[in-house]
Amino acid sequence: MARPRKPLLSTDRIVETARALVDAEGLAAVSTRRLAAELGVSGPSLYNHFRTKDEILEAVADSVSAQVDLSMFEDAGREWSTALHDWAVSYRAALRDHPNIVPVLARGPGRRPAGLRLADAVYGAMVRAGWPAAQATSIGALMRYFIMGSALGSFAGGFVDDVSAYDPADYPHLGQAHLLAEQQEKIDERAFETGLTALLDGLARQFEQLR
């Protein structure tokens, strides 16, 4: 009986495996040797697709950018602020699912196709809405700062669940801080929405002043 063939090595398969490794163990876990072992191939075979580890991580980062929904910017009837809100929620969801790749994404899009499409979609939508080019650029930048900052860590998860850590003599206003960690997702989501609403409201006031 013929032995079953191993799946052919492909760029997509390498990226998917590397992304799973980054998600599970972080950026430091990725190496050509480790990836080759995970894929069941020899190390040199990876070089037919990627020259370096950095190229692999760039491709992983771009695969996460590709998960961000951009369709809201194609809807001509949607307000720019609503589109920006929905895009920000989708962007944060992608980063929340893959937080370990955020440091690579934070460098900017570079030459990554999906990252550049994302930047192009946001900038184009703001200019079409009537924002001056310079301010449209600033909006893209500030949204990236806000969204990526929210994905770099959890506010609520940064508090230990030990009530003794919050002596009221030292921290009179942190009597409930030990409860934050168990409500981490709810608190962090609410904080993101609060910040996003405030940001968009401020932009809306600026936009009115342009008219």
PDB file of C-alpha atoms in Angstrom:
ATOM      1  CA  MET A   1       0.000   0.000   0.000  1.00  0.00           C
ATOM      2  CA  ALA A   2       1.344   3.419  -0.924  1.00  0.00           C
ATOM      3  CA  ARG A   3       2.267   5.665   1.976  1.00  0.00           C
ATOM      4  CA  PRO A   4       0.058   8.781   2.324  1.00  0.00           C
ATOM      5  CA  ARG A   5       1.740  11.852   0.927  1.00  0.00           C
ATOM      6  CA  LYS A   6       2.535  14.757   3.203  1.00  0.00           C
ATOM      7  CA  PRO A   7       0.692  17.985   2.377  1.00  0.00           C
ATOM      8  CA  LEU A   8       2.668  20.071  -0.060  1.00  0.00           C
ATOM      9  CA  LEU A   9       4.605  22.882   1.540  1.00  0.00           C
ATOM     10  CA  SER A  10       3.133  26.240   0.600  1.00  0.00           C
ATOM     11  CA  THR A  11       3.442  29.851   1.653  1.00  0.00           C
ATOM     12  CA  ASP A  12      -0.033  29.750   3.193  1.00  0.00           C
ATOM     13  CA  ARG A  13       0.752  26.607   5.172  1.00  0.00           C
ATOM     14  CA  ILE A  14       3.961  28.123   6.534  1.00  0.00           C
ATOM     15  CA  VAL A  15       2.165  31.314   7.549  1.00  0.00           C
ATOM     16  CA  GLU A  16      -0.710  29.443   9.212  1.00  0.00           C
ATOM     17  CA  THR A  17       1.717  27.292  11.189  1.00  0.00           C
ATOM     18  CA  ALA A  18       3.848  30.278  12.189  1.00  0.00           C
ATOM     19  CA  ARG A  19       0.755  32.236  13.238  1.00  0.00           C
ATOM     20  CA  ALA A  20      -0.414  29.360  15.447  1.00  0.00           C
ATOM     21  CA  LEU A  21       3.044  29.204  17.003  1.00  0.00           C
ATOM     22  CA  VAL A  22       3.115  32.949  17.665  1.00  0.00           C
ATOM     23  CA  ASP A  23      -0.376  32.792  19.173  1.00  0.00           C
ATOM     24  CA  ALA A  24       0.566  29.919  21.478  1.00  0.00           C
ATOM     25  CA  GLU A  25       4.116  30.788  22.491  1.00  0.00           C
ATOM     26  CA  GLY A  26       5.012  34.302  21.302  1.00  0.00           C
ATOM     27  CA  LEU A  27       7.397  35.766  18.754  1.00  0.00           C
ATOM     28  CA  ALA A  28      10.508  34.212  20.286  1.00  0.00           C
ATOM     29  CA  ALA A  29       9.191  30.718  19.587  1.00  0.00           C
ATOM     30  CA  VAL A  30       9.415  31.185  15.824  1.00  0.00           C
ATOM     31  CA  SER A  31      12.551  29.933  14.107  1.00  0.00           C
ATOM     32  CA  THR A  32      13.107  28.189  10.808  1.00  0.00           C
ATOM     33  CA  ARG A  33      14.186  25.050  12.665  1.00  0.00           C
ATOM     34  CA  ARG A  34      11.060  25.014  14.837  1.00  0.00           C
ATOM     35  CA  LEU A  35       8.787  25.735  11.897  1.00  0.00           C
ATOM     36  CA  ALA A  36      10.379  23.009   9.829  1.00  0.00           C
ATOM     37  CA  ALA A  37       9.800  20.544  12.654  1.00  0.00           C
ATOM     38  CA  GLU A  38       6.168  21.632  13.034  1.00  0.00           C
ATOM     39  CA  LEU A  39       5.628  21.258   9.289  1.00  0.00           C
ATOM     40  CA  GLY A  40       7.486  17.962   9.028  1.00  0.00           C
ATOM     41  CA  VAL A  41       9.944  19.241   6.432  1.00  0.00           C
ATOM     42  CA  SER A  42      13.634  20.029   6.233  1.00  0.00           C
ATOM     43  CA  GLY A  43      14.761  23.516   7.224  1.00  0.00           C
ATOM     44  CA  PRO A  44      16.185  24.489   3.808  1.00  0.00           C
ATOM     45  CA  SER A  45      12.832  23.847   2.124  1.00  0.00           C
ATOM     46  CA  LEU A  46      11.420  26.908   3.893  1.00  0.00           C
ATOM     47  CA  TYR A  47      13.868  29.116   2.026  1.00  0.00           C
ATOM     48  CA  ASN A  48      12.017  28.432  -1.199  1.00  0.00           C
ATOM     49  CA  HIS A  49       9.227  30.588   0.278  1.00  0.00           C
ATOM     50  CA  PHE A  50      10.865  32.910   2.825  1.00  0.00           C
ATOM     51  CA  ARG A  51      14.463  34.065   3.097  1.00  0.00           C
ATOM     52  CA  THR A  52      14.446  34.959   6.787  1.00  0.00           C
ATOM     53  CA  LYS A  53      12.510  34.613  10.025  1.00  0.00           C
ATOM     54  CA  ASP A  54      11.632  38.315   9.790  1.00  0.00           C
ATOM     55  CA  GLU A  55       9.950  37.731   6.428  1.00  0.00           C
ATOM     56  CA  ILE A  56       7.860  34.984   8.009  1.00  0.00           C
ATOM     57  CA  LEU A  57       6.791  37.251  10.873  1.00  0.00           C
ATOM     58  CA  GLU A  58       5.932  40.013   8.410  1.00  0.00           C
ATOM     59  CA  ALA A  59       3.722  37.564   6.535  1.00  0.00           C
ATOM     60  CA  VAL A  60       2.062  36.465   9.772  1.00  0.00           C
ATOM     61  CA  ALA A  61       1.386  40.106  10.649  1.00  0.00           C
ATOM     62  CA  ASP A  62      -0.128  40.705   7.219  1.00  0.00           C
ATOM     63  CA  SER A  63      -2.347  37.653   7.562  1.00  0.00           C
ATOM     64  CA  VAL A  64      -3.808  39.226  10.700  1.00  0.00           C
ATOM     65  CA  SER A  65      -4.327  42.566   8.933  1.00  0.00           C
ATOM     66  CA  ALA A  66      -6.185  40.649   6.231  1.00  0.00           C
ATOM     67  CA  GLN A  67      -8.735  39.550   8.861  1.00  0.00           C
ATOM     68  CA  VAL A  68      -9.865  43.144   9.432  1.00  0.00           C
ATOM     69  CA  ASP A  69     -13.172  43.963   7.744  1.00  0.00           C
ATOM     70  CA  LEU A  70     -12.925  46.895   5.311  1.00  0.00           C
ATOM     71  CA  SER A  71     -16.323  46.519   3.668  1.00  0.00           C
ATOM     72  CA  MET A  72     -17.829  49.394   5.674  1.00  0.00           C
ATOM     73  CA  PHE A  73     -15.703  51.831   3.697  1.00  0.00           C
ATOM     74  CA  GLU A  74     -17.277  50.630   0.453  1.00  0.00           C
ATOM     75  CA  ASP A  75     -20.787  51.594   1.617  1.00  0.00           C
ATOM     76  CA  ALA A  76     -21.352  55.057   0.175  1.00  0.00           C
ATOM     77  CA  GLY A  77     -24.413  55.607   2.354  1.00  0.00           C
ATOM     78  CA  ARG A  78     -22.631  55.031   5.642  1.00  0.00           C
ATOM     79  CA  GLU A  79     -21.446  57.974   7.732  1.00  0.00           C
ATOM     80  CA  TRP A  80     -17.666  58.206   7.996  1.00  0.00           C
ATOM     81  CA  SER A  81     -17.843  58.084  11.805  1.00  0.00           C
ATOM     82  CA  THR A  82     -19.990  54.932  11.795  1.00  0.00           C
ATOM     83  CA  ALA A  83     -17.662  53.276   9.296  1.00  0.00           C
ATOM     84  CA  LEU A  84     -14.645  54.237  11.390  1.00  0.00           C
ATOM     85  CA  HIS A  85     -16.302  52.814  14.510  1.00  0.00           C
ATOM     86  CA  ASP A  86     -17.164  49.497  12.857  1.00  0.00           C
ATOM     87  CA  TRP A  87     -13.698  49.213  11.356  1.00  0.00           C
ATOM     88  CA  ALA A  88     -12.060  49.912  14.729  1.00  0.00           C
ATOM     89  CA  VAL A  89     -14.126  47.169  16.366  1.00  0.00           C
ATOM     90  CA  SER A  90     -13.139  44.688  13.646  1.00  0.00           C
ATOM     91  CA  TYR A  91      -9.481  45.721  13.853  1.00  0.00           C
ATOM     92  CA  ARG A  92      -9.377  45.316  17.618  1.00  0.00           C
ATOM     93  CA  ALA A  93     -11.065  41.910  17.369  1.00  0.00           C
ATOM     94  CA  ALA A  94      -8.334  40.703  15.017  1.00  0.00           C
ATOM     95  CA  LEU A  95      -5.617  41.971  17.349  1.00  0.00           C
ATOM     96  CA  ARG A  96      -7.360  40.543  20.396  1.00  0.00           C
ATOM     97  CA  ASP A  97      -7.295  37.119  18.738  1.00  0.00           C
ATOM     98  CA  HIS A  98      -3.584  37.459  17.912  1.00  0.00           C
ATOM     99  CA  PRO A  99      -2.055  39.753  20.564  1.00  0.00           C
ATOM    100  CA  ASN A 100       1.475  38.391  20.296  1.00  0.00           C
ATOM    101  CA  ILE A 101       1.911  39.726  16.754  1.00  0.00           C
ATOM    102  CA  VAL A 102       0.956  43.294  17.721  1.00  0.00           C
ATOM    103  CA  PRO A 103       4.602  44.436  18.193  1.00  0.00           C
ATOM    104  CA  VAL A 104       5.284  43.542  14.556  1.00  0.00           C
ATOM    105  CA  LEU A 105       2.127  45.281  13.351  1.00  0.00           C
ATOM    106  CA  ALA A 106       3.010  48.341  15.418  1.00  0.00           C
ATOM    107  CA  ARG A 107       6.020  48.998  13.182  1.00  0.00           C
ATOM    108  CA  GLY A 108       3.613  50.100  10.464  1.00  0.00           C
ATOM    109  CA  PRO A 109       2.538  48.434   7.210  1.00  0.00           C
ATOM    110  CA  GLY A 110       5.910  48.613   5.475  1.00  0.00           C
ATOM    111  CA  ARG A 111       5.447  46.658   2.244  1.00  0.00           C
ATOM    112  CA  ARG A 112       2.748  44.330   3.581  1.00  0.00           C
ATOM    113  CA  PRO A 113      -0.138  44.224   1.055  1.00  0.00           C
ATOM    114  CA  ALA A 114      -3.024  43.763   3.500  1.00  0.00           C
ATOM    115  CA  GLY A 115      -1.606  46.424   5.800  1.00  0.00           C
ATOM    116  CA  LEU A 116      -1.328  48.866   2.922  1.00  0.00           C
ATOM    117  CA  ARG A 117      -4.883  48.084   1.757  1.00  0.00           C
ATOM    118  CA  LEU A 118      -6.072  48.816   5.291  1.00  0.00           C
ATOM    119  CA  ALA A 119      -4.277  52.172   5.396  1.00  0.00           C
ATOM    120  CA  ASP A 120      -5.510  53.036   1.912  1.00  0.00           C
ATOM    121  CA  ALA A 121      -9.125  52.207   2.803  1.00  0.00           C
ATOM    122  CA  VAL A 122      -9.169  54.374   5.924  1.00  0.00           C
ATOM    123  CA  TYR A 123      -7.405  57.314   4.311  1.00  0.00           C
ATOM    124  CA  GLY A 124      -9.540  57.150   1.165  1.00  0.00           C
ATOM    125  CA  ALA A 125     -12.763  57.009   3.137  1.00  0.00           C
ATOM    126  CA  MET A 126     -11.837  60.043   5.223  1.00  0.00           C
ATOM    127  CA  VAL A 127     -10.864  62.105   2.174  1.00  0.00           C
ATOM    128  CA  ARG A 128     -14.077  61.148   0.375  1.00  0.00           C
ATOM    129  CA  ALA A 129     -16.040  62.202   3.454  1.00  0.00           C
ATOM    130  CA  GLY A 130     -14.528  65.676   3.227  1.00  0.00           C
ATOM    131  CA  TRP A 131     -11.553  65.574   5.561  1.00  0.00           C
ATOM    132  CA  PRO A 132      -8.461  67.446   4.310  1.00  0.00           C
ATOM    133  CA  ALA A 133      -5.630  65.111   3.343  1.00  0.00           C
ATOM    134  CA  ALA A 134      -3.398  66.052   6.275  1.00  0.00           C
ATOM    135  CA  GLN A 135      -6.162  65.466   8.808  1.00  0.00           C
ATOM    136  CA  ALA A 136      -7.175  62.205   7.132  1.00  0.00           C
ATOM    137  CA  THR A 137      -3.602  61.037   7.640  1.00  0.00           C
ATOM    138  CA  SER A 138      -3.745  62.076  11.289  1.00  0.00           C
ATOM    139  CA  ILE A 139      -7.011  60.198  11.791  1.00  0.00           C
ATOM    140  CA  GLY A 140      -5.480  57.010  10.414  1.00  0.00           C
ATOM    141  CA  ALA A 141      -2.519  57.433  12.739  1.00  0.00           C
ATOM    142  CA  LEU A 142      -4.489  58.195  15.887  1.00  0.00           C
ATOM    143  CA  MET A 143      -6.865  55.290  15.275  1.00  0.00           C
ATOM    144  CA  ARG A 144      -3.916  52.937  14.922  1.00  0.00           C
ATOM    145  CA  TYR A 145      -2.378  54.262  18.155  1.00  0.00           C
ATOM    146  CA  PHE A 146      -5.639  53.790  20.019  1.00  0.00           C
ATOM    147  CA  ILE A 147      -6.518  50.341  18.674  1.00  0.00           C
ATOM    148  CA  MET A 148      -3.046  48.861  18.995  1.00  0.00           C
ATOM    149  CA  GLY A 149      -2.585  50.361  22.423  1.00  0.00           C
ATOM    150  CA  SER A 150      -5.776  48.660  23.562  1.00  0.00           C
ATOM    151  CA  ALA A 151      -4.478  45.330  22.255  1.00  0.00           C
ATOM    152  CA  LEU A 152      -1.068  45.454  23.928  1.00  0.00           C
ATOM    153  CA  GLY A 153      -2.414  44.469  27.312  1.00  0.00           C
ATOM    154  CA  SER A 154      -5.425  44.244  29.570  1.00  0.00           C
ATOM    155  CA  PHE A 155      -6.141  47.023  32.050  1.00  0.00           C
ATOM    156  CA  ALA A 156      -8.340  44.844  34.241  1.00  0.00           C
ATOM    157  CA  GLY A 157      -6.041  41.851  33.948  1.00  0.00           C
ATOM    158  CA  GLY A 158      -3.187  43.915  35.351  1.00  0.00           C
ATOM    159  CA  PHE A 159      -4.663  43.862  38.860  1.00  0.00           C
ATOM    160  CA  VAL A 160      -4.073  40.858  41.124  1.00  0.00           C
ATOM    161  CA  ASP A 161      -7.083  39.165  42.713  1.00  0.00           C
ATOM    162  CA  ASP A 162      -5.580  39.300  46.205  1.00  0.00           C
ATOM    163  CA  VAL A 163      -7.479  41.736  48.415  1.00  0.00           C
ATOM    164  CA  SER A 164      -4.480  42.071  50.724  1.00  0.00           C
ATOM    165  CA  ALA A 165      -2.529  43.790  47.923  1.00  0.00           C
ATOM    166  CA  TYR A 166      -4.741  46.852  48.292  1.00  0.00           C
ATOM    167  CA  ASP A 167      -4.251  48.080  51.835  1.00  0.00           C
ATOM    168  CA  PRO A 168      -6.776  50.910  52.299  1.00  0.00           C
ATOM    169  CA  ALA A 169      -4.186  52.855  54.251  1.00  0.00           C
ATOM    170  CA  ASP A 170      -2.065  53.038  51.105  1.00  0.00           C
ATOM    171  CA  TYR A 171      -4.730  52.791  48.388  1.00  0.00           C
ATOM    172  CA  PRO A 172      -7.982  54.184  49.786  1.00  0.00           C
ATOM    173  CA  HIS A 173      -9.757  54.070  46.403  1.00  0.00           C
ATOM    174  CA  LEU A 174      -8.821  50.535  45.331  1.00  0.00           C
ATOM    175  CA  GLY A 175     -11.012  48.543  47.685  1.00  0.00           C
ATOM    176  CA  GLN A 176     -12.628  46.674  44.774  1.00  0.00           C
ATOM    177  CA  ALA A 177      -9.530  46.344  42.604  1.00  0.00           C
ATOM    178  CA  HIS A 178      -9.143  42.643  43.445  1.00  0.00           C
ATOM    179  CA  LEU A 179     -12.393  42.000  41.556  1.00  0.00           C
ATOM    180  CA  LEU A 180     -11.226  43.515  38.275  1.00  0.00           C
ATOM    181  CA  ALA A 181      -9.381  40.482  36.907  1.00  0.00           C
ATOM    182  CA  GLU A 182     -12.453  38.230  36.988  1.00  0.00           C
ATOM    183  CA  GLN A 183     -14.342  40.844  34.932  1.00  0.00           C
ATOM    184  CA  GLN A 184     -11.418  41.418  32.564  1.00  0.00           C
ATOM    185  CA  GLU A 185     -13.129  40.982  29.205  1.00  0.00           C
ATOM    186  CA  LYS A 186     -16.217  42.997  30.160  1.00  0.00           C
ATOM    187  CA  ILE A 187     -14.200  45.869  31.634  1.00  0.00           C
ATOM    188  CA  ASP A 188     -11.729  46.027  28.775  1.00  0.00           C
ATOM    189  CA  GLU A 189     -14.494  45.962  26.155  1.00  0.00           C
ATOM    190  CA  ARG A 190     -16.360  48.740  27.938  1.00  0.00           C
ATOM    191  CA  ALA A 191     -13.201  50.812  28.240  1.00  0.00           C
ATOM    192  CA  PHE A 192     -12.496  50.402  24.529  1.00  0.00           C
ATOM    193  CA  GLU A 193     -16.018  51.469  23.575  1.00  0.00           C
ATOM    194  CA  THR A 194     -15.862  54.430  25.972  1.00  0.00           C
ATOM    195  CA  GLY A 195     -12.588  55.622  24.479  1.00  0.00           C
ATOM    196  CA  LEU A 196     -13.707  55.006  20.909  1.00  0.00           C
ATOM    197  CA  THR A 197     -16.936  56.938  21.438  1.00  0.00           C
ATOM    198  CA  ALA A 198     -15.058  59.864  22.991  1.00  0.00           C
ATOM    199  CA  LEU A 199     -12.539  59.854  20.166  1.00  0.00           C
ATOM    200  CA  LEU A 200     -15.186  59.806  17.447  1.00  0.00           C
ATOM    201  CA  ASP A 201     -17.264  62.482  19.174  1.00  0.00           C
ATOM    202  CA  GLY A 202     -14.206  64.715  19.267  1.00  0.00           C
ATOM    203  CA  LEU A 203     -13.524  64.094  15.588  1.00  0.00           C
ATOM    204  CA  ALA A 204     -17.154  64.853  14.756  1.00  0.00           C
ATOM    205  CA  ARG A 205     -16.838  68.262  16.426  1.00  0.00           C
ATOM    206  CA  GLN A 206     -13.673  68.963  14.448  1.00  0.00           C
ATOM    207  CA  PHE A 207     -15.422  67.920  11.243  1.00  0.00           C
ATOM    208  CA  GLU A 208     -18.274  70.358  11.869  1.00  0.00           C
ATOM    209  CA  GLN A 209     -15.741  73.170  12.160  1.00  0.00           C
ATOM    210  CA  LEU A 210     -14.541  72.424   8.635  1.00  0.00           C
ATOM    211  CA  ARG A 211     -17.886  73.405   7.170  1.00  0.00           C
TER     212      ARG A 211
END
